[in-house]
Amino acid sequence: MSAQNLKQNLRLPVIGSPLFIISNPKLVIAQCTSGIIGSFPALNARPAEMLEEWLLEINEALTTWDKANPDRPAAPFAVNQIVHKSNIRLEHDVEMCVKHKVPMVITSLGARPELNEAIHSYGGIVLHDVINQKFAHKAIEKGADGLVLVASGAGGHAGTQSPFALVQETRQWFDGPIALSGSIASGEAVLAAEAMGADFGYIGSAFIATEEANANDSYKQG
């Protein structure tokens, strides 16, 4: 899957990053209908059975939007899967993604060929988040379609490299889809990410303040 294919229904080259607790179906739907790729962590849906309810809600809402807005279809959405062996829900959550044909899966904390193959079985794509070239090479070798480059300044398990170095080093050997993460919160920053060689800006914190985000008002105002 090329970056150009991914951008087909986007108004902005942005992926809303999966935010622990914060991201929910309402936020994902708002992101996708606004023209950016929305995402959420599978583990935000608790208990595990709730994941299928969320996927049904999102797919139904986006299908309804597309019927009502044929000239402005919704962007695809993504589910973040924690691939680390400590995630005892992984098999179940991947099965749900396959069953409901989630367009994109973003994997973290490990790369598993069997997960990539499962998502590829119905035409889905996989982006894997990495902090350096060692993990980037492993991800692509194991079948990921693209990379989320987690540079210095990003949230979560952030990397330590400058985004300039991280993108440049990656583009020396990889020409597939790249999203850049790390203190990106404005149009100027997204443009800068593209100028460096990334295809997408990966934005998280800016969405905490939205009406749809699952956060209390004091946190949103902070």
Coordinates of C-alpha atoms in Angstrom, one line a residue:
M1 CA 0.0 0.0 0.0
S2 CA 1.5 3.3 -1.1
A3 CA 1.3 6.5 0.8
Q4 CA -0.6 8.0 -2.0
N5 CA -3.3 5.3 -1.7
L6 CA -3.5 6.0 2.0
K7 CA -4.0 9.7 1.4
Q8 CA -6.8 9.2 -1.1
N9 CA -9.7 10.2 1.2
L10 CA -7.7 12.5 3.5
R11 CA -8.1 16.3 3.7
L12 CA -4.9 16.5 5.7
P13 CA -1.9 14.1 5.8
V14 CA -2.5 13.3 9.5
I15 CA -2.9 10.2 11.6
G16 CA -4.6 10.8 15.0
S17 CA -2.4 8.7 17.3
P18 CA -4.0 6.1 19.6
L19 CA -4.2 7.7 23.0
F20 CA -4.5 5.5 26.1
I21 CA -7.9 6.0 27.7
I22 CA -8.5 9.1 25.7
S23 CA -9.3 7.6 22.2
N24 CA -12.8 6.2 21.8
P25 CA -15.3 5.6 18.9
K26 CA -16.6 9.2 19.1
L27 CA -13.2 10.7 18.6
V28 CA -12.2 8.2 15.9
I29 CA -15.5 8.9 14.0
A30 CA -14.9 12.7 14.3
Q31 CA -11.4 12.4 13.1
C32 CA -12.3 10.2 10.1
T33 CA -15.2 12.3 9.0
S34 CA -13.0 15.4 9.3
G35 CA -10.6 13.9 6.8
I36 CA -7.8 12.4 8.9
I37 CA -7.0 8.8 9.9
G38 CA -8.4 8.2 13.4
S39 CA -7.2 5.5 15.7
F40 CA -7.6 4.0 19.1
P41 CA -5.8 1.3 21.2
A42 CA -7.6 -2.0 21.3
L43 CA -7.0 -2.1 25.0
N44 CA -9.1 1.0 25.5
A45 CA -12.2 -1.2 24.9
R46 CA -12.8 -2.9 28.2
P47 CA -13.8 -5.7 28.8
A48 CA -12.5 -7.4 25.6
E49 CA -16.0 -8.0 24.4
M50 CA -16.5 -4.3 24.0
L51 CA -14.0 -4.1 21.1
E52 CA -16.4 -5.7 18.7
E53 CA -19.1 -3.2 19.8
W54 CA -16.7 -0.3 19.1
L55 CA -15.7 -1.7 15.7
L56 CA -19.4 -2.1 14.8
E57 CA -20.1 1.5 15.9
I58 CA -17.3 3.0 13.9
N59 CA -18.0 1.0 10.7
E60 CA -21.7 1.8 10.9
A61 CA -21.1 5.5 11.5
L62 CA -18.5 5.8 8.6
T63 CA -20.7 3.9 6.2
T64 CA -23.6 6.2 7.0
W65 CA -21.3 9.2 6.5
D66 CA -20.2 8.0 3.1
K67 CA -23.7 7.5 1.9
A68 CA -24.7 11.0 3.0
N69 CA -21.4 12.5 1.7
P70 CA -20.4 10.7 -1.5
D71 CA -18.3 13.7 -2.5
R72 CA -16.4 13.7 0.8
P73 CA -16.0 10.1 2.0
A74 CA -14.5 9.4 5.5
A75 CA -10.9 8.6 6.0
P76 CA -9.9 5.1 7.1
F77 CA -9.4 4.2 10.7
A78 CA -6.8 2.3 12.6
V79 CA -6.6 0.1 15.7
N80 CA -3.4 0.0 17.8
Q81 CA -2.3 -3.5 19.0
I82 CA 0.2 -3.9 21.7
V83 CA 2.2 -7.0 20.4
H84 CA 4.2 -7.5 23.6
K85 CA 3.8 -11.0 25.1
S86 CA 2.2 -9.4 28.2
N87 CA -0.9 -8.6 26.2
I88 CA -3.1 -11.6 26.9
R89 CA -5.8 -10.2 24.7
L90 CA -3.8 -9.9 21.5
E91 CA -5.2 -13.1 19.8
H92 CA -8.8 -12.1 20.5
D93 CA -8.3 -8.5 19.5
V94 CA -6.6 -9.4 16.2
E95 CA -9.5 -11.8 15.4
M96 CA -11.9 -8.9 15.9
C97 CA -9.9 -6.7 13.5
V98 CA -9.9 -9.5 10.9
K99 CA -13.6 -10.2 11.4
H100 CA -14.5 -6.5 10.9
K101 CA -11.8 -5.8 8.3
V102 CA -10.1 -2.9 10.1
P103 CA -8.4 -0.9 7.3
M104 CA -5.2 -0.2 9.3
V105 CA -3.5 -1.7 12.3
I106 CA -0.7 0.1 14.1
T107 CA 1.5 -2.3 16.1
S108 CA 3.7 -1.5 19.1
L109 CA 6.2 -3.1 21.3
G110 CA 7.1 -6.0 19.0
A111 CA 6.6 -7.2 15.4
R112 CA 4.9 -10.4 14.6
P113 CA 4.7 -11.9 11.1
E114 CA 1.5 -13.8 11.9
L115 CA -0.3 -10.6 12.8
N116 CA 0.8 -8.9 9.6
E117 CA -0.3 -11.9 7.6
A118 CA -3.7 -11.9 9.3
I119 CA -4.3 -8.2 8.5
H120 CA -3.1 -8.7 5.0
S121 CA -5.5 -11.6 4.5
Y122 CA -8.4 -9.2 3.8
G123 CA -6.4 -6.3 2.3
G124 CA -5.6 -4.3 5.5
I125 CA -2.3 -2.7 6.1
V126 CA 0.1 -2.5 9.1
L127 CA 2.2 0.3 10.4
H128 CA 4.7 -0.4 13.1
D129 CA 6.0 2.2 15.5
V130 CA 9.8 2.3 16.0
I131 CA 12.4 4.4 17.7
N132 CA 15.5 3.6 15.7
Q133 CA 16.8 1.8 12.6
K134 CA 17.3 -1.6 14.3
F135 CA 13.6 -1.9 15.0
A136 CA 12.6 -0.3 11.7
H137 CA 14.5 -3.0 9.8
K138 CA 13.0 -5.7 11.9
A139 CA 9.4 -4.4 11.4
I140 CA 9.7 -4.3 7.6
E141 CA 11.5 -7.7 7.4
K142 CA 8.6 -9.2 9.4
G143 CA 6.0 -7.8 7.0
A144 CA 4.9 -4.4 8.1
D145 CA 3.8 -2.1 5.3
G146 CA 4.9 1.2 6.9
L147 CA 6.5 2.8 9.9
V148 CA 5.6 5.3 12.6
L149 CA 8.8 7.0 13.5
V150 CA 8.7 7.9 17.2
A151 CA 11.2 10.7 17.6
S152 CA 12.3 12.8 20.5
G153 CA 9.3 14.8 21.9
A154 CA 6.7 12.1 21.3
G155 CA 4.4 10.7 23.9
G156 CA 4.4 7.2 25.2
H157 CA 7.5 5.1 24.7
A158 CA 9.3 8.0 23.0
G159 CA 12.5 7.7 21.1
T160 CA 15.5 9.9 21.7
Q161 CA 16.5 10.7 18.1
S162 CA 16.0 14.0 16.3
P163 CA 13.1 13.7 13.8
F164 CA 15.5 15.0 11.1
A165 CA 18.0 12.2 11.7
L166 CA 15.3 9.5 12.1
V167 CA 13.5 10.3 8.9
Q168 CA 16.6 10.8 6.9
E169 CA 18.2 7.5 8.0
T170 CA 14.9 5.6 7.3
R171 CA 14.5 7.2 3.8
Q172 CA 17.9 6.0 2.8
W173 CA 16.5 2.4 2.5
F174 CA 12.7 2.6 2.9
D175 CA 10.3 4.2 0.4
G176 CA 7.0 3.0 1.9
P177 CA 4.6 5.0 4.1
I178 CA 6.1 6.9 7.0
A179 CA 4.3 8.8 9.8
L180 CA 6.4 11.0 12.0
S181 CA 5.6 11.4 15.7
G182 CA 7.1 14.0 18.1
S183 CA 5.7 17.4 19.1
I184 CA 3.5 17.7 16.0
A185 CA 0.4 19.7 16.8
S186 CA 0.0 22.3 13.9
G187 CA -0.3 22.6 10.2
E188 CA 3.2 24.0 10.1
A189 CA 4.6 21.0 11.9
V190 CA 2.8 18.6 9.5
L191 CA 4.3 20.5 6.6
A192 CA 7.7 20.3 8.1
A193 CA 7.3 16.5 8.6
E194 CA 6.5 16.2 4.9
A195 CA 9.4 18.4 3.9
M196 CA 11.7 16.1 5.9
G197 CA 10.4 13.1 3.9
A198 CA 7.6 11.7 6.0
D199 CA 4.1 11.1 4.5
F200 CA 2.0 11.9 7.6
G201 CA 2.1 13.8 10.8
Y202 CA 1.2 11.7 13.8
I203 CA -0.7 13.9 16.2
G204 CA -1.9 12.9 19.7
S205 CA -1.9 15.5 22.5
A206 CA -3.8 18.1 20.4
F207 CA -6.9 15.9 20.3
I208 CA -7.1 15.6 24.1
A209 CA -8.9 19.0 24.2
T210 CA -11.6 17.9 21.8
E211 CA -15.2 17.5 22.8
E212 CA -15.2 13.8 21.9
A213 CA -12.1 12.8 23.8
N214 CA -12.5 10.7 26.9
A215 CA -11.0 13.1 29.4
N216 CA -12.3 15.3 32.2
D217 CA -12.6 19.0 31.5
S218 CA -9.7 20.0 33.7
Y219 CA -7.3 17.8 31.8
K220 CA -8.6 19.1 28.5
Q221 CA -8.1 22.7 29.6
G222 CA -4.5 21.8 30.8

